[in-house]
PDB file of C-alpha atoms in Angstrom:
ATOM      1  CA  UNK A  21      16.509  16.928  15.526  1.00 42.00           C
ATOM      2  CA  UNK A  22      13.633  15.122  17.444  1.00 50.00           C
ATOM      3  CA  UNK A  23      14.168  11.458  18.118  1.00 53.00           C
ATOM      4  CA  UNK A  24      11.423   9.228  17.860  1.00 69.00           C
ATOM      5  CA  UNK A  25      10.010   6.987  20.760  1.00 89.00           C
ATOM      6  CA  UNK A  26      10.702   3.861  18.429  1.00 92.00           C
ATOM      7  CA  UNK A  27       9.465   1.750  20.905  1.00 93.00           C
ATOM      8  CA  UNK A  28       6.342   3.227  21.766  1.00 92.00           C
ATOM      9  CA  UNK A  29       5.063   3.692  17.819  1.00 92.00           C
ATOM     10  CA  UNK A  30       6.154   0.376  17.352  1.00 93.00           C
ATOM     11  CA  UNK A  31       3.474  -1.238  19.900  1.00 92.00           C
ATOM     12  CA  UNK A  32       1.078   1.298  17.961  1.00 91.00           C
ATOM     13  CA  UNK A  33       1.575  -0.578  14.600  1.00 90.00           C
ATOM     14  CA  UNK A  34      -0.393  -3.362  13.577  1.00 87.00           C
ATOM     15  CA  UNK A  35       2.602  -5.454  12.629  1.00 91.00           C
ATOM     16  CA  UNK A  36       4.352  -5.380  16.371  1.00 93.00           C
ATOM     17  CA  UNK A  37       1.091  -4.945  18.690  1.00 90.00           C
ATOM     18  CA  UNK A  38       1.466  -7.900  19.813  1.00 90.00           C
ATOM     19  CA  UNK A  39       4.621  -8.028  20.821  1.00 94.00           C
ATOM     20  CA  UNK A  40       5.147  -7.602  24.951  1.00 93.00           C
ATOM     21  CA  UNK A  41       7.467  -5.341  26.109  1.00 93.00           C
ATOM     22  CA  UNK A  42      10.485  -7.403  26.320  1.00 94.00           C
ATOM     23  CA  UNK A  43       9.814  -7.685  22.434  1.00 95.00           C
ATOM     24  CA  UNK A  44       9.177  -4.721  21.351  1.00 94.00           C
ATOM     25  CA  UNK A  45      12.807  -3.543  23.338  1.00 94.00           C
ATOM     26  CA  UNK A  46      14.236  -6.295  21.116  1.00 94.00           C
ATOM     27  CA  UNK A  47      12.752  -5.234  18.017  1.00 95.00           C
ATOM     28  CA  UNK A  48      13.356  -1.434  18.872  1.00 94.00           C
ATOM     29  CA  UNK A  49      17.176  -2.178  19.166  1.00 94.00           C
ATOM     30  CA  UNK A  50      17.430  -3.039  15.620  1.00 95.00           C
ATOM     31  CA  UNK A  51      14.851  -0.172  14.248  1.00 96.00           C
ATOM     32  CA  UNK A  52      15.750   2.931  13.133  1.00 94.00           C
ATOM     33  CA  UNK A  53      13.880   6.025  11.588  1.00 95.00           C
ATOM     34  CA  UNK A  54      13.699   7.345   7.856  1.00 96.00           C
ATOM     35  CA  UNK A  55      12.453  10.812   7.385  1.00 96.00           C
ATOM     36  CA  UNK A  56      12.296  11.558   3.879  1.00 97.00           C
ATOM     37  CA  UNK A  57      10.941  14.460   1.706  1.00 97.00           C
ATOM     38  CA  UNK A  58       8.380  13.787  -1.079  1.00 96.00           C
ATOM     39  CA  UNK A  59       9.930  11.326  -4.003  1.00 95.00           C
ATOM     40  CA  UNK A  60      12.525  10.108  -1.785  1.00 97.00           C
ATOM     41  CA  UNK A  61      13.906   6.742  -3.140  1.00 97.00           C
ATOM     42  CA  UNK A  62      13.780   4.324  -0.415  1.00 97.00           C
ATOM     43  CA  UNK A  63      14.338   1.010  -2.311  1.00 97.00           C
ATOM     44  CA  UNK A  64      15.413   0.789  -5.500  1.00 96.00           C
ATOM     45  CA  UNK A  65      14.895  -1.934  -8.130  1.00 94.00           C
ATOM     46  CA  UNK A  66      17.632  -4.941  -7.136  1.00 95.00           C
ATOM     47  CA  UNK A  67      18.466  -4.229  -3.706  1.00 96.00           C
ATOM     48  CA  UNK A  68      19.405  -6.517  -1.099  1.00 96.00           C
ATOM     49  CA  UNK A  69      16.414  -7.069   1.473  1.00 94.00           C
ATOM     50  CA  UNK A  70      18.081  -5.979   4.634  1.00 92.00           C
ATOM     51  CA  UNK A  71      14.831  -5.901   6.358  1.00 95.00           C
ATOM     52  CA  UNK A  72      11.131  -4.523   6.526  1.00 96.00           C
ATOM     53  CA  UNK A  73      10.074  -1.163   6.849  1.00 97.00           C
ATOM     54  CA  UNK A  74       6.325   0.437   8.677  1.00 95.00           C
ATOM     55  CA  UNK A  75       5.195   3.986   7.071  1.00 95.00           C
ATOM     56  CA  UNK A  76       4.594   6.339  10.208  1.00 94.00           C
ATOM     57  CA  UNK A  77       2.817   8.815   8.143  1.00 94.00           C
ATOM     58  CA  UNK A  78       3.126   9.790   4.471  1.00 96.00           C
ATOM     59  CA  UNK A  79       2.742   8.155   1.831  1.00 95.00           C
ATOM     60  CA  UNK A  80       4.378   6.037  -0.404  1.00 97.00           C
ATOM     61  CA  UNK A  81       4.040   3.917  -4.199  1.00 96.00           C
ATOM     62  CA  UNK A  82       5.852   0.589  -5.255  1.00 95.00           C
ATOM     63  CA  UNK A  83       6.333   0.277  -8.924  1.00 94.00           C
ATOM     64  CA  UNK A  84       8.924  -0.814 -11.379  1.00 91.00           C
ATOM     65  CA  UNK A  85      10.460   0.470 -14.655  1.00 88.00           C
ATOM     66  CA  UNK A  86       9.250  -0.063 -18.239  1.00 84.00           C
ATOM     67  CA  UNK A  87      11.314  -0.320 -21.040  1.00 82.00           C
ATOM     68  CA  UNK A  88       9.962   2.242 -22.393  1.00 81.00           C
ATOM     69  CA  UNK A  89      10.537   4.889 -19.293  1.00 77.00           C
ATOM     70  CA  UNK A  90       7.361   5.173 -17.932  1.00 81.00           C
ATOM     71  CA  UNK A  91       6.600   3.436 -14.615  1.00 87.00           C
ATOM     72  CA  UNK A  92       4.162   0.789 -13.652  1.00 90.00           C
ATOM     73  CA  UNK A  93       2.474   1.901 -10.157  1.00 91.00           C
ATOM     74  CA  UNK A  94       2.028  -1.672  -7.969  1.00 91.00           C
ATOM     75  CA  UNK A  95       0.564  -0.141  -5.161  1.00 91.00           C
ATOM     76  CA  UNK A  96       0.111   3.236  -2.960  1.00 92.00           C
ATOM     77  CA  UNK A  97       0.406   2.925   0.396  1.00 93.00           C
ATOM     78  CA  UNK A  98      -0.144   4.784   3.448  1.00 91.00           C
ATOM     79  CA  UNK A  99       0.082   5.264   7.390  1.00 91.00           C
ATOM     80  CA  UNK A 100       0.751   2.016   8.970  1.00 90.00           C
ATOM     81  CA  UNK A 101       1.546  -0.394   6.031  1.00 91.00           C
ATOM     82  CA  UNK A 102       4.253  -2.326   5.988  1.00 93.00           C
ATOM     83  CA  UNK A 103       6.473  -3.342   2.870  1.00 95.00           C
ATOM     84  CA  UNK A 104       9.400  -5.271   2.437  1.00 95.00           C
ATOM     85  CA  UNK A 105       8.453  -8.139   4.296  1.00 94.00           C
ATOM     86  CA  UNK A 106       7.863 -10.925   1.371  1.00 93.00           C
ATOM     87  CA  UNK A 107      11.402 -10.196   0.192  1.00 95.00           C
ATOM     88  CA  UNK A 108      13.202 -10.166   3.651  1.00 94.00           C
ATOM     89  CA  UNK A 109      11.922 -13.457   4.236  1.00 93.00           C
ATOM     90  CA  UNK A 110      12.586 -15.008   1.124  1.00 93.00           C
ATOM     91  CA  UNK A 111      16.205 -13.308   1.190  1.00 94.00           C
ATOM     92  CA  UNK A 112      15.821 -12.171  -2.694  1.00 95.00           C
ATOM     93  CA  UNK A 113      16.596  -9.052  -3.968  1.00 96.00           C
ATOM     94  CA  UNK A 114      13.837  -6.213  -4.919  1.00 96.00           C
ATOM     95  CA  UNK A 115      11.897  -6.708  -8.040  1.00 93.00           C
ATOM     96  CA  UNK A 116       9.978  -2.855  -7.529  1.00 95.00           C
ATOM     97  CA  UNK A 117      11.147   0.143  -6.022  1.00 96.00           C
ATOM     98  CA  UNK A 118       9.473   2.073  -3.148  1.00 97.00           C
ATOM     99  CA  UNK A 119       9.196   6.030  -3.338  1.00 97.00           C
ATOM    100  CA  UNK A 120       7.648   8.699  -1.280  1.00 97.00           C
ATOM    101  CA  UNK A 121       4.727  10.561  -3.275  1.00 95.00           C
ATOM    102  CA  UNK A 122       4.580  12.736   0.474  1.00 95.00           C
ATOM    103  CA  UNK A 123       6.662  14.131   2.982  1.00 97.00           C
ATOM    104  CA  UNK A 124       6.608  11.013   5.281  1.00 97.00           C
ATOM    105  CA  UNK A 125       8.432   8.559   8.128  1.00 96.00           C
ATOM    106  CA  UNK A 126       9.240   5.421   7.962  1.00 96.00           C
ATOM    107  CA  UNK A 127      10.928   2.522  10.803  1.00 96.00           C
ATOM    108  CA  UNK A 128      13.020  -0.029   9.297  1.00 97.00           C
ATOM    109  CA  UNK A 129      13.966  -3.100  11.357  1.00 97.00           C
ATOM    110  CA  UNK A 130      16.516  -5.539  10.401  1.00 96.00           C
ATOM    111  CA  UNK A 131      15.819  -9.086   9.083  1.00 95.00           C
ATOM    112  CA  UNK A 132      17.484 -10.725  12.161  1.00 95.00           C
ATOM    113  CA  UNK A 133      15.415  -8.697  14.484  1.00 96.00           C
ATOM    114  CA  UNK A 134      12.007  -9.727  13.132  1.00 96.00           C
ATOM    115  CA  UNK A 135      12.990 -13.250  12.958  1.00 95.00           C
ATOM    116  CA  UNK A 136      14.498 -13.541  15.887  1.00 95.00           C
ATOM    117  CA  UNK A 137      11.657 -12.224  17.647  1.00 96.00           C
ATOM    118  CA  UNK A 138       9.060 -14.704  15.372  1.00 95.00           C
ATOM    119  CA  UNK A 139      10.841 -17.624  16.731  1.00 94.00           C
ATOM    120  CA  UNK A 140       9.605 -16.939  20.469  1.00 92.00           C
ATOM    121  CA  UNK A 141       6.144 -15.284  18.943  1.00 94.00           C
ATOM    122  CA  UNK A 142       4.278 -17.411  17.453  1.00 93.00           C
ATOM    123  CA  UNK A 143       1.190 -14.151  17.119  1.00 91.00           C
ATOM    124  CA  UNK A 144       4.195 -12.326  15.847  1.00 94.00           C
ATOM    125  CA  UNK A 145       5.078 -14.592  13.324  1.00 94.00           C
ATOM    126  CA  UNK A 146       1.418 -15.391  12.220  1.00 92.00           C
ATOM    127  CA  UNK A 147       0.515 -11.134  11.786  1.00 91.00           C
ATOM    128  CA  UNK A 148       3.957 -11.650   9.258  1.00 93.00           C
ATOM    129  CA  UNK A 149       2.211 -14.668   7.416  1.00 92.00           C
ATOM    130  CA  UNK A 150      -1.319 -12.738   7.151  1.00 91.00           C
ATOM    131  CA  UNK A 151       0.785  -9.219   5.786  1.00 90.00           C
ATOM    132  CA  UNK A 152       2.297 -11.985   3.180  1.00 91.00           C
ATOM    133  CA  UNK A 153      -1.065 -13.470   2.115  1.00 91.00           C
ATOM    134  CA  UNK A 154      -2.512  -9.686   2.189  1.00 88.00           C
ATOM    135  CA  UNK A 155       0.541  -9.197  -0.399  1.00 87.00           C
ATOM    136  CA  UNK A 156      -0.553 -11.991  -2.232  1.00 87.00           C
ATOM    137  CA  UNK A 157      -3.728 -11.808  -2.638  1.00 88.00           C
ATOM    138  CA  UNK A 158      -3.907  -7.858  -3.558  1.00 85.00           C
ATOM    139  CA  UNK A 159      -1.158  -9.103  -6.337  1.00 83.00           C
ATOM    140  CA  UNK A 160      -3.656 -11.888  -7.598  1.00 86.00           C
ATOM    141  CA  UNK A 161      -6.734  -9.576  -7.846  1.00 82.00           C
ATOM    142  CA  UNK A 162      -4.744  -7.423  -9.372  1.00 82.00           C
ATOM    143  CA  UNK A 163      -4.110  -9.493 -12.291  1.00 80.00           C
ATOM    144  CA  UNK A 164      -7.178 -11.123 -12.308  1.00 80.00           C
ATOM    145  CA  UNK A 165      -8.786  -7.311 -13.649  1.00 77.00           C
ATOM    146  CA  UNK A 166      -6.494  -6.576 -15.679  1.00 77.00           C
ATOM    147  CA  UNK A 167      -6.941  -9.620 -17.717  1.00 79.00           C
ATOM    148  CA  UNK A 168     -10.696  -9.722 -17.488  1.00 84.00           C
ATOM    149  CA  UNK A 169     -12.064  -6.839 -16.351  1.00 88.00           C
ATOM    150  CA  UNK A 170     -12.495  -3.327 -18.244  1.00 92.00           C
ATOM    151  CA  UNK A 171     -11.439  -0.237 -17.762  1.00 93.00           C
ATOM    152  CA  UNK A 172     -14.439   0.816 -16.461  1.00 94.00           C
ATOM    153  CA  UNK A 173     -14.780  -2.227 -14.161  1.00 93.00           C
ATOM    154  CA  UNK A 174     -11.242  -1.744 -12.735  1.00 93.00           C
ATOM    155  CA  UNK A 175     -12.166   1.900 -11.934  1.00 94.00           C
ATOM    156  CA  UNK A 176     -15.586   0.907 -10.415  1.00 94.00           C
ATOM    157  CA  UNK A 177     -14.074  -1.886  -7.994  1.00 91.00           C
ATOM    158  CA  UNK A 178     -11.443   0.484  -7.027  1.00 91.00           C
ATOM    159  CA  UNK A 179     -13.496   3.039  -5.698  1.00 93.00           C
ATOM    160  CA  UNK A 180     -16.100   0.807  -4.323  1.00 91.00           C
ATOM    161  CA  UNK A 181     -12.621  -0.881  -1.834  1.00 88.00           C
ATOM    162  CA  UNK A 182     -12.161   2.638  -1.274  1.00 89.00           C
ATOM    163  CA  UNK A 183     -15.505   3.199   0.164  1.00 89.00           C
ATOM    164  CA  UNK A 184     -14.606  -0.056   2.181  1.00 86.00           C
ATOM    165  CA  UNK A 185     -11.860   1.108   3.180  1.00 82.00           C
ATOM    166  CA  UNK A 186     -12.367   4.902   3.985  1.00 79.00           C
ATOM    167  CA  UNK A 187     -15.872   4.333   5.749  1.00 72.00           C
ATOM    168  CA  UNK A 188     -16.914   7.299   4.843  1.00 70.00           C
ATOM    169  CA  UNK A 189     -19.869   8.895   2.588  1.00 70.00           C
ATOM    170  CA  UNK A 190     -17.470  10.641   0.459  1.00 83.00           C
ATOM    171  CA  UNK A 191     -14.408   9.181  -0.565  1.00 88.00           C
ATOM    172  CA  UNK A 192     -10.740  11.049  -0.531  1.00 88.00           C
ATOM    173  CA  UNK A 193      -8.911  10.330  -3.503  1.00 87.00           C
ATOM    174  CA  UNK A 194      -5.417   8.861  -2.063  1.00 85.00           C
ATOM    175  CA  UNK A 195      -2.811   9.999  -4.440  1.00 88.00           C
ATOM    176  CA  UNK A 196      -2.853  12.421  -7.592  1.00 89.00           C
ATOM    177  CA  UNK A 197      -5.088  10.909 -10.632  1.00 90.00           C
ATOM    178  CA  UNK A 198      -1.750  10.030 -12.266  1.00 91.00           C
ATOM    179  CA  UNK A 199      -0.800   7.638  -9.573  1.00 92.00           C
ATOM    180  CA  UNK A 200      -4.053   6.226  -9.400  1.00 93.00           C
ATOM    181  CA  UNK A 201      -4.636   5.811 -13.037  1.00 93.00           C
ATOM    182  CA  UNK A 202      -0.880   3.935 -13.596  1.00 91.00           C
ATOM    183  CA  UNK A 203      -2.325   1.487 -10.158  1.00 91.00           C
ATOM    184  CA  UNK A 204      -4.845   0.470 -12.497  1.00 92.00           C
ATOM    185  CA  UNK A 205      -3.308   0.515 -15.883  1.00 90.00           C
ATOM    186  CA  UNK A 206      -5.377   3.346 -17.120  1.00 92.00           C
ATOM    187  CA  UNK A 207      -4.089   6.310 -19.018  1.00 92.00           C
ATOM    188  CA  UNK A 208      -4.537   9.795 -17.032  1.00 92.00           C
ATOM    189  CA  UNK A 209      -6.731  10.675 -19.747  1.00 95.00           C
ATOM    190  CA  UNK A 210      -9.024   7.502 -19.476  1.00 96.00           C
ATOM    191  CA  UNK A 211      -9.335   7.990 -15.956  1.00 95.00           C
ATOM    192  CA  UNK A 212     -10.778  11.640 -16.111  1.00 94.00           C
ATOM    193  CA  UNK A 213     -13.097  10.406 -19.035  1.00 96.00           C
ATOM    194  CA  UNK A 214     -14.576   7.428 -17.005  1.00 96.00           C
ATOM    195  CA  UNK A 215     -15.137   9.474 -13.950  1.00 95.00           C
ATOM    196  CA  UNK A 216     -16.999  12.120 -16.270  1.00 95.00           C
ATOM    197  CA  UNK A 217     -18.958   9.591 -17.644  1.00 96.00           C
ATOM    198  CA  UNK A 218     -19.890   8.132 -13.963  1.00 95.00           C
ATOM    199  CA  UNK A 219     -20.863  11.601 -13.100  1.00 95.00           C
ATOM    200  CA  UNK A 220     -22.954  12.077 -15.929  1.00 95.00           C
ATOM    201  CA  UNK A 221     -25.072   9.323 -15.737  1.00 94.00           C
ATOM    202  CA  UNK A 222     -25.578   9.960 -11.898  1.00 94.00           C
ATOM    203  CA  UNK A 223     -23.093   7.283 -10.352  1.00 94.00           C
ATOM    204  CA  UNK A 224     -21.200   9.718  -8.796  1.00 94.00           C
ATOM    205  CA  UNK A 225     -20.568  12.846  -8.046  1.00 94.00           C
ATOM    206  CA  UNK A 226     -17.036  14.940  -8.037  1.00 92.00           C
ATOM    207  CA  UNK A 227     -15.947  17.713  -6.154  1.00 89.00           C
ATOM    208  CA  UNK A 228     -12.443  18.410  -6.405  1.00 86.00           C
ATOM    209  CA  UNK A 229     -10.250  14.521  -5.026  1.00 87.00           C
ATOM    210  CA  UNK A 230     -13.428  13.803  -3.142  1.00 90.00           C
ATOM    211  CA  UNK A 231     -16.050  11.538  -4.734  1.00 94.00           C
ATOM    212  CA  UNK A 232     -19.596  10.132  -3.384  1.00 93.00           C
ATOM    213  CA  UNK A 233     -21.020   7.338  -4.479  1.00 92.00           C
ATOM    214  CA  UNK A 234     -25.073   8.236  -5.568  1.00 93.00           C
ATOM    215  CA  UNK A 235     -25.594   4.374  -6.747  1.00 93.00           C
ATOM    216  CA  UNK A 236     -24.003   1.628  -5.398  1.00 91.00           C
ATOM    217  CA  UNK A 237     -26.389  -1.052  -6.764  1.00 92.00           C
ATOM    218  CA  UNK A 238     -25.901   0.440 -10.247  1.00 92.00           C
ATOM    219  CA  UNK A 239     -21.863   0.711  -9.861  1.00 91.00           C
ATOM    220  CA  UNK A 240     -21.773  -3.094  -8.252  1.00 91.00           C
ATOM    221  CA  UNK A 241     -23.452  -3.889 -11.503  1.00 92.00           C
ATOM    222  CA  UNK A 242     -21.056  -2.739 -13.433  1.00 88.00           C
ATOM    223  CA  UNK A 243     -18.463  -5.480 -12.239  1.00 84.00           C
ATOM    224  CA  UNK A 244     -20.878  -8.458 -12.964  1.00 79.00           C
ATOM    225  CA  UNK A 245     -21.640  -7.115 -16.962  1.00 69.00           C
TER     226      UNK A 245
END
């Protein structure tokens, strides 16, 4: 099997750019590579933080357990996000599990790596405070809609980040409408009606996971009603 140039994707991620070469050799010593087929487990509720881990490419979803079997989608992320981080520096145990939803590769690096290396860095251990507050801040939108916003609000910001985001006319849905409608505590079923009901009344239009918004003053609107 192919071994990855650890070293040389790690100065191509946004949480070790900054690191110099010295650095990254550090950091690359204590980094190794997870290739893992679609609904892989890689952390599961109540492990141990032994470190944090950068998606290569793929894709994968945090989320946690009900009671009553389903699962609560936290968030979907893709190339170059990082996860694990607010735990490994904390040193407390996973509250969510992280799965693949896509064939995809991942870098873990051990705790005493990355601190290690922030101690000499102070860039390096600023980029880990801002991925934190990113964290953070995500979380406390996040339950700022679901407690005051409706459904169709929460769908409407979503895709209007996603246009953000994307920078693109049309927008590529990110994950299956299942995934996306459990990140925003909808039902599957609620999520295909609202995006019917945005078409019809000339929002947006569909065509298959890609979406264009026709009216953003009109679907900006919608979040201040």
């Amino acid at each position: 099997m192919h071994t990855p140039n650890i070293k040389r994707i790690l100065s191509n991620t946004s949480l070790f750019r900054m690191l110099d070469d010295e650095q990254l050799g550090e950091i690359s010593g204590g980094t190794h590579p997870i290739r893992a087929a679609s609904n892989t487990s890689i952390i599961n509720q109540g492990d141990a933080p032994k470190g944090v881990y950068v998606l290569v490419y793929g894709q994968v979803k945090i989320g946690f357990d009900r009671k009553d079997g389903s699962e609560k989608t936290l968030a979907i992320l893709g190339q170059n996000k990082c996860f694990g981080l607010c735990e490994m520096l904390l040193d407390r145990t996973h509250l969510a599990f992280v799965k693949t939803t896509a064939d995809s590769m991942l870098l873990h690096t051990s705790r005493d790596k990355v601190l290690d290396v922030a101690k000499d860095n102070f860039a390096f251990a600023q980029e880990l405070m801002v991925c934190v507050g990113r964290q953070l801040y995500s979380l406390t939108r996040d339950i700022e809609s679901y407690s005051l916003q409706t459904a169709k609000q929460r769908l409407a910001g979503y895709l209007l980040r996603q246009s953000q985001y994307q920078s693109a006319e049309s927008i590529e849905l990110i994950a299956s409408k299942t995934l996306i409608a459990s990140r925003l505590s909808l039902t599957p079923e609620t999520l295909s009606r609202l995006l019917h009901d945005f078409s019809s009344s000339g929002v947006i239009s569909v065509s298959g996971r890609k979406i264009k918004i026709l009216d953003f003053e009109k679907m900006s609107a919608l979040l201040s009603n």
